Amino acid sequence: LAKTTQPISMDSYEGQEVNITCSHNNIATNDYITWYQQFPSQGPRFIIQGYKTKVTNEVASLFIPADRKSSTLSLPRVSLSDTAVYYCLVGEYDKIIFGKGTRLHILP
Amino acid sequence: DAMVIQNPRYQVTQFGKPVTLSCSQTLNHNVMYWYQQKSSQAPKLLFHYYDKDFNNEADTPDNFQSRRPNTSFCFLDIRSPGLGDAAMYLCATSSLRTSGVYEQYFGPGTRLTVT
């Protein structure tokens, strides 16, 4: 199973763009890359998913290089409410391991 | 709104006393998952159902069992809770699409306290 490595924590300021990078060196051919956001005492919430290149939705962008050994979640113009833990997952629907996550703290 | 519902939100049980946590969904998803999340840790997958097929993670203790009587409901049974089983238990669902792309919808969780 592909293991993911993310920074333990990050700080940023309101209005800034935040990029969180995840390493997954042994990603398998069938694996997708998925990011979740979790607030305290809540279940994780799906942000974005991709297989290769770039994916964008109304919340974030996901950049995946050609070798797929890493991915970067980009959050444009963050606000205080984006303070949360962000998890990068790699796998198929039945082979899911949450990494330790990145605790993002947005400062005013 | 379609959603994943977990009851109760908070559950207190005594050491060794069996407890059941419940999850229901209105999304009609074919896959349901149970996760355990301890304080300041990532969610850990315990098992999942693909339709009626039960799939246990290799390191899930035998103390944890699950039932899925129909598409909408799934239960987590802890036969003899220990102090180490105190955690948030998260239920999630997904609909496996033919492309293999999926997203999981999580419930709010049940926080279990063992006294």
PDB file of N, CA, C and O in Angstrom, chain A residues 14-48:
ATOM      1  N   GLU A  14      -4.485  34.902   6.205  1.00  0.00           N
ATOM      2  CA  GLU A  14      -5.704  35.091   5.417  1.00  0.00           C
ATOM      3  C   GLU A  14      -5.393  35.740   4.082  1.00  0.00           C
ATOM      4  O   GLU A  14      -4.551  36.639   3.988  1.00  0.00           O
ATOM      5  N   GLY A  15      -6.067  35.291   3.040  1.00  0.00           N
ATOM      6  CA  GLY A  15      -5.891  35.873   1.724  1.00  0.00           C
ATOM      7  C   GLY A  15      -4.756  35.280   0.917  1.00  0.00           C
ATOM      8  O   GLY A  15      -4.661  35.534  -0.295  1.00  0.00           O
ATOM      9  N   GLN A  16      -3.895  34.498   1.550  1.00  0.00           N
ATOM     10  CA  GLN A  16      -2.771  33.892   0.847  1.00  0.00           C
ATOM     11  C   GLN A  16      -3.196  32.607   0.146  1.00  0.00           C
ATOM     12  O   GLN A  16      -4.223  32.002   0.468  1.00  0.00           O
ATOM     13  N   GLU A  17      -2.402  32.190  -0.818  1.00  0.00           N
ATOM     14  CA  GLU A  17      -2.564  30.877  -1.419  1.00  0.00           C
ATOM     15  C   GLU A  17      -1.714  29.884  -0.613  1.00  0.00           C
ATOM     16  O   GLU A  17      -0.560  30.177  -0.283  1.00  0.00           O
ATOM     17  N   VAL A  18      -2.291  28.748  -0.304  1.00  0.00           N
ATOM     18  CA  VAL A  18      -1.570  27.745   0.467  1.00  0.00           C
ATOM     19  C   VAL A  18      -1.388  26.491  -0.379  1.00  0.00           C
ATOM     20  O   VAL A  18      -2.335  26.007  -1.005  1.00  0.00           O
ATOM     21  N   ASN A  19      -0.166  25.995  -0.411  1.00  0.00           N
ATOM     22  CA  ASN A  19       0.146  24.763  -1.141  1.00  0.00           C
ATOM     23  C   ASN A  19       0.657  23.714  -0.155  1.00  0.00           C
ATOM     24  O   ASN A  19       1.625  23.954   0.561  1.00  0.00           O
ATOM     25  N   ILE A  20       0.016  22.586  -0.123  1.00  0.00           N
ATOM     26  CA  ILE A  20       0.422  21.480   0.739  1.00  0.00           C
ATOM     27  C   ILE A  20       0.843  20.326  -0.159  1.00  0.00           C
ATOM     28  O   ILE A  20       0.055  19.846  -0.979  1.00  0.00           O
ATOM     29  N   THR A  21       2.062  19.886   0.007  1.00  0.00           N
ATOM     30  CA  THR A  21       2.590  18.821  -0.841  1.00  0.00           C
ATOM     31  C   THR A  21       2.599  17.493  -0.105  1.00  0.00           C
ATOM     32  O   THR A  21       2.898  17.425   1.081  1.00  0.00           O
ATOM     33  N   CYS A  22       2.264  16.454  -0.829  1.00  0.00           N
ATOM     34  CA  CYS A  22       2.223  15.102  -0.289  1.00  0.00           C
ATOM     35  C   CYS A  22       3.124  14.212  -1.138  1.00  0.00           C
ATOM     36  O   CYS A  22       3.062  14.272  -2.365  1.00  0.00           O
ATOM     37  N   SER A  23       3.960  13.424  -0.492  1.00  0.00           N
ATOM     38  CA  SER A  23       4.811  12.473  -1.201  1.00  0.00           C
ATOM     39  C   SER A  23       4.216  11.081  -1.119  1.00  0.00           C
ATOM     40  O   SER A  23       3.775  10.654  -0.048  1.00  0.00           O
ATOM     41  N   HIS A  24       4.225  10.401  -2.248  1.00  0.00           N
ATOM     42  CA  HIS A  24       3.714   9.011  -2.303  1.00  0.00           C
ATOM     43  C   HIS A  24       4.541   8.257  -3.324  1.00  0.00           C
ATOM     44  O   HIS A  24       4.099   7.998  -4.444  1.00  0.00           O
ATOM     45  N   ASN A  25       5.748   7.920  -2.927  1.00  0.00           N
ATOM     46  CA  ASN A  25       6.743   7.376  -3.854  1.00  0.00           C
ATOM     47  C   ASN A  25       6.354   6.034  -4.465  1.00  0.00           C
ATOM     48  O   ASN A  25       6.786   5.704  -5.566  1.00  0.00           O
ATOM     49  N   ASN A  26       5.613   5.209  -3.730  1.00  0.00           N
ATOM     50  CA  ASN A  26       5.293   3.884  -4.267  1.00  0.00           C
ATOM     51  C   ASN A  26       3.831   3.787  -4.679  1.00  0.00           C
ATOM     52  O   ASN A  26       3.193   2.751  -4.521  1.00  0.00           O
ATOM     53  N   ILE A  27       3.316   4.846  -5.252  1.00  0.00           N
ATOM     54  CA  ILE A  27       1.935   4.838  -5.723  1.00  0.00           C
ATOM     55  C   ILE A  27       1.775   3.797  -6.821  1.00  0.00           C
ATOM     56  O   ILE A  27       2.655   3.626  -7.678  1.00  0.00           O
ATOM     57  N   ALA A  28       0.657   3.081  -6.800  1.00  0.00           N
ATOM     58  CA  ALA A  28       0.406   2.040  -7.787  1.00  0.00           C
ATOM     59  C   ALA A  28      -0.350   2.601  -8.982  1.00  0.00           C
ATOM     60  O   ALA A  28      -0.976   3.660  -8.911  1.00  0.00           O
ATOM     61  N   THR A  29      -0.299   1.856 -10.063  1.00  0.00           N
ATOM     62  CA  THR A  29      -0.907   2.309 -11.316  1.00  0.00           C
ATOM     63  C   THR A  29      -2.386   2.645 -11.155  1.00  0.00           C
ATOM     64  O   THR A  29      -2.873   3.609 -11.730  1.00  0.00           O
ATOM     65  N   ASN A  30      -3.097   1.879 -10.368  1.00  0.00           N
ATOM     66  CA  ASN A  30      -4.547   2.069 -10.234  1.00  0.00           C
ATOM     67  C   ASN A  30      -4.938   3.053  -9.132  1.00  0.00           C
ATOM     68  O   ASN A  30      -6.114   3.310  -8.926  1.00  0.00           O
ATOM     69  N   ASP A  31      -3.957   3.565  -8.439  1.00  0.00           N
ATOM     70  CA  ASP A  31      -4.253   4.432  -7.293  1.00  0.00           C
ATOM     71  C   ASP A  31      -4.666   5.832  -7.730  1.00  0.00           C
ATOM     72  O   ASP A  31      -4.059   6.419  -8.624  1.00  0.00           O
ATOM     73  N   TYR A  32      -5.664   6.367  -7.044  1.00  0.00           N
ATOM     74  CA  TYR A  32      -6.043   7.758  -7.171  1.00  0.00           C
ATOM     75  C   TYR A  32      -5.516   8.524  -5.963  1.00  0.00           C
ATOM     76  O   TYR A  32      -5.230   7.946  -4.921  1.00  0.00           O
ATOM     77  N   ILE A  33      -5.403   9.822  -6.105  1.00  0.00           N
ATOM     78  CA  ILE A  33      -4.935  10.694  -5.038  1.00  0.00           C
ATOM     79  C   ILE A  33      -6.117  11.539  -4.589  1.00  0.00           C
ATOM     80  O   ILE A  33      -6.760  12.213  -5.406  1.00  0.00           O
ATOM     81  N   THR A  34      -6.398  11.472  -3.298  1.00  0.00           N
ATOM     82  CA  THR A  34      -7.568  12.158  -2.752  1.00  0.00           C
ATOM     83  C   THR A  34      -7.169  12.986  -1.543  1.00  0.00           C
ATOM     84  O   THR A  34      -6.335  12.558  -0.750  1.00  0.00           O
ATOM     85  N   TRP A  35      -7.768  14.139  -1.419  1.00  0.00           N
ATOM     86  CA  TRP A  35      -7.512  15.006  -0.270  1.00  0.00           C
ATOM     87  C   TRP A  35      -8.823  15.229   0.497  1.00  0.00           C
ATOM     88  O   TRP A  35      -9.876  15.443  -0.094  1.00  0.00           O
ATOM     89  N   TYR A  36      -8.679  15.180   1.826  1.00  0.00           N
ATOM     90  CA  TYR A  36      -9.806  15.435   2.724  1.00  0.00           C
ATOM     91  C   TYR A  36      -9.433  16.527   3.713  1.00  0.00           C
ATOM     92  O   TYR A  36      -8.262  16.713   4.050  1.00  0.00           O
ATOM     93  N   GLN A  37     -10.456  17.214   4.180  1.00  0.00           N
ATOM     94  CA  GLN A  37     -10.316  18.254   5.198  1.00  0.00           C
ATOM     95  C   GLN A  37     -11.091  17.790   6.435  1.00  0.00           C
ATOM     96  O   GLN A  37     -12.200  17.244   6.314  1.00  0.00           O
ATOM     97  N   GLN A  38     -10.508  18.000   7.609  1.00  0.00           N
ATOM     98  CA  GLN A  38     -11.214  17.622   8.824  1.00  0.00           C
ATOM     99  C   GLN A  38     -11.117  18.717   9.870  1.00  0.00           C
ATOM    100  O   GLN A  38     -10.017  19.141  10.231  1.00  0.00           O
ATOM    101  N   PHE A  39     -12.287  19.134  10.350  1.00  0.00           N
ATOM    102  CA  PHE A  39     -12.370  20.069  11.467  1.00  0.00           C
ATOM    103  C   PHE A  39     -12.504  19.263  12.757  1.00  0.00           C
ATOM    104  O   PHE A  39     -12.955  18.111  12.736  1.00  0.00           O
ATOM    105  N   PRO A  40     -12.157  19.853  13.889  1.00  0.00           N
ATOM    106  CA  PRO A  40     -12.262  19.140  15.168  1.00  0.00           C
ATOM    107  C   PRO A  40     -13.678  18.622  15.403  1.00  0.00           C
ATOM    108  O   PRO A  40     -14.658  19.303  15.134  1.00  0.00           O
ATOM    109  N   SER A  41     -13.759  17.386  15.880  1.00  0.00           N
ATOM    110  CA  SER A  41     -15.028  16.740  16.249  1.00  0.00           C
ATOM    111  C   SER A  41     -15.988  16.594  15.069  1.00  0.00           C
ATOM    112  O   SER A  41     -17.207  16.519  15.256  1.00  0.00           O
ATOM    113  N   GLN A  42     -15.455  16.561  13.856  1.00  0.00           N
ATOM    114  CA  GLN A  42     -16.277  16.310  12.669  1.00  0.00           C
ATOM    115  C   GLN A  42     -15.622  15.220  11.837  1.00  0.00           C
ATOM    116  O   GLN A  42     -14.425  14.962  11.946  1.00  0.00           O
ATOM    117  N   GLY A  43     -16.426  14.597  10.975  1.00  0.00           N
ATOM    118  CA  GLY A  43     -15.853  13.644  10.043  1.00  0.00           C
ATOM    119  C   GLY A  43     -15.118  14.358   8.923  1.00  0.00           C
ATOM    120  O   GLY A  43     -15.395  15.520   8.624  1.00  0.00           O
ATOM    121  N   PRO A  44     -14.150  13.701   8.296  1.00  0.00           N
ATOM    122  CA  PRO A  44     -13.448  14.307   7.168  1.00  0.00           C
ATOM    123  C   PRO A  44     -14.407  14.656   6.033  1.00  0.00           C
ATOM    124  O   PRO A  44     -15.451  14.020   5.867  1.00  0.00           O
ATOM    125  N   ARG A  45     -14.016  15.673   5.285  1.00  0.00           N
ATOM    126  CA  ARG A  45     -14.829  16.116   4.158  1.00  0.00           C
ATOM    127  C   ARG A  45     -13.987  16.061   2.891  1.00  0.00           C
ATOM    128  O   ARG A  45     -12.871  16.578   2.860  1.00  0.00           O
ATOM    129  N   PHE A  46     -14.530  15.445   1.847  1.00  0.00           N
ATOM    130  CA  PHE A  46     -13.834  15.339   0.575  1.00  0.00           C
ATOM    131  C   PHE A  46     -13.551  16.718  -0.008  1.00  0.00           C
ATOM    132  O   PHE A  46     -14.416  17.598  -0.031  1.00  0.00           O
ATOM    133  N   ILE A  47     -12.305  16.923  -0.469  1.00  0.00           N
ATOM    134  CA  ILE A  47     -11.964  18.179  -1.139  1.00  0.00           C
ATOM    135  C   ILE A  47     -11.822  17.968  -2.637  1.00  0.00           C
ATOM    136  O   ILE A  47     -12.476  18.630  -3.441  1.00  0.00           O
ATOM    137  N   ILE A  48     -10.937  17.036  -3.004  1.00  0.00           N
ATOM    138  CA  ILE A  48     -10.618  16.902  -4.418  1.00  0.00           C
ATOM    139  C   ILE A  48      -9.946  15.552  -4.655  1.00  0.00           C
ATOM    140  O   ILE A  48      -9.351  14.982  -3.723  1.00  0.00           O
TER     141      ILE A  48
END
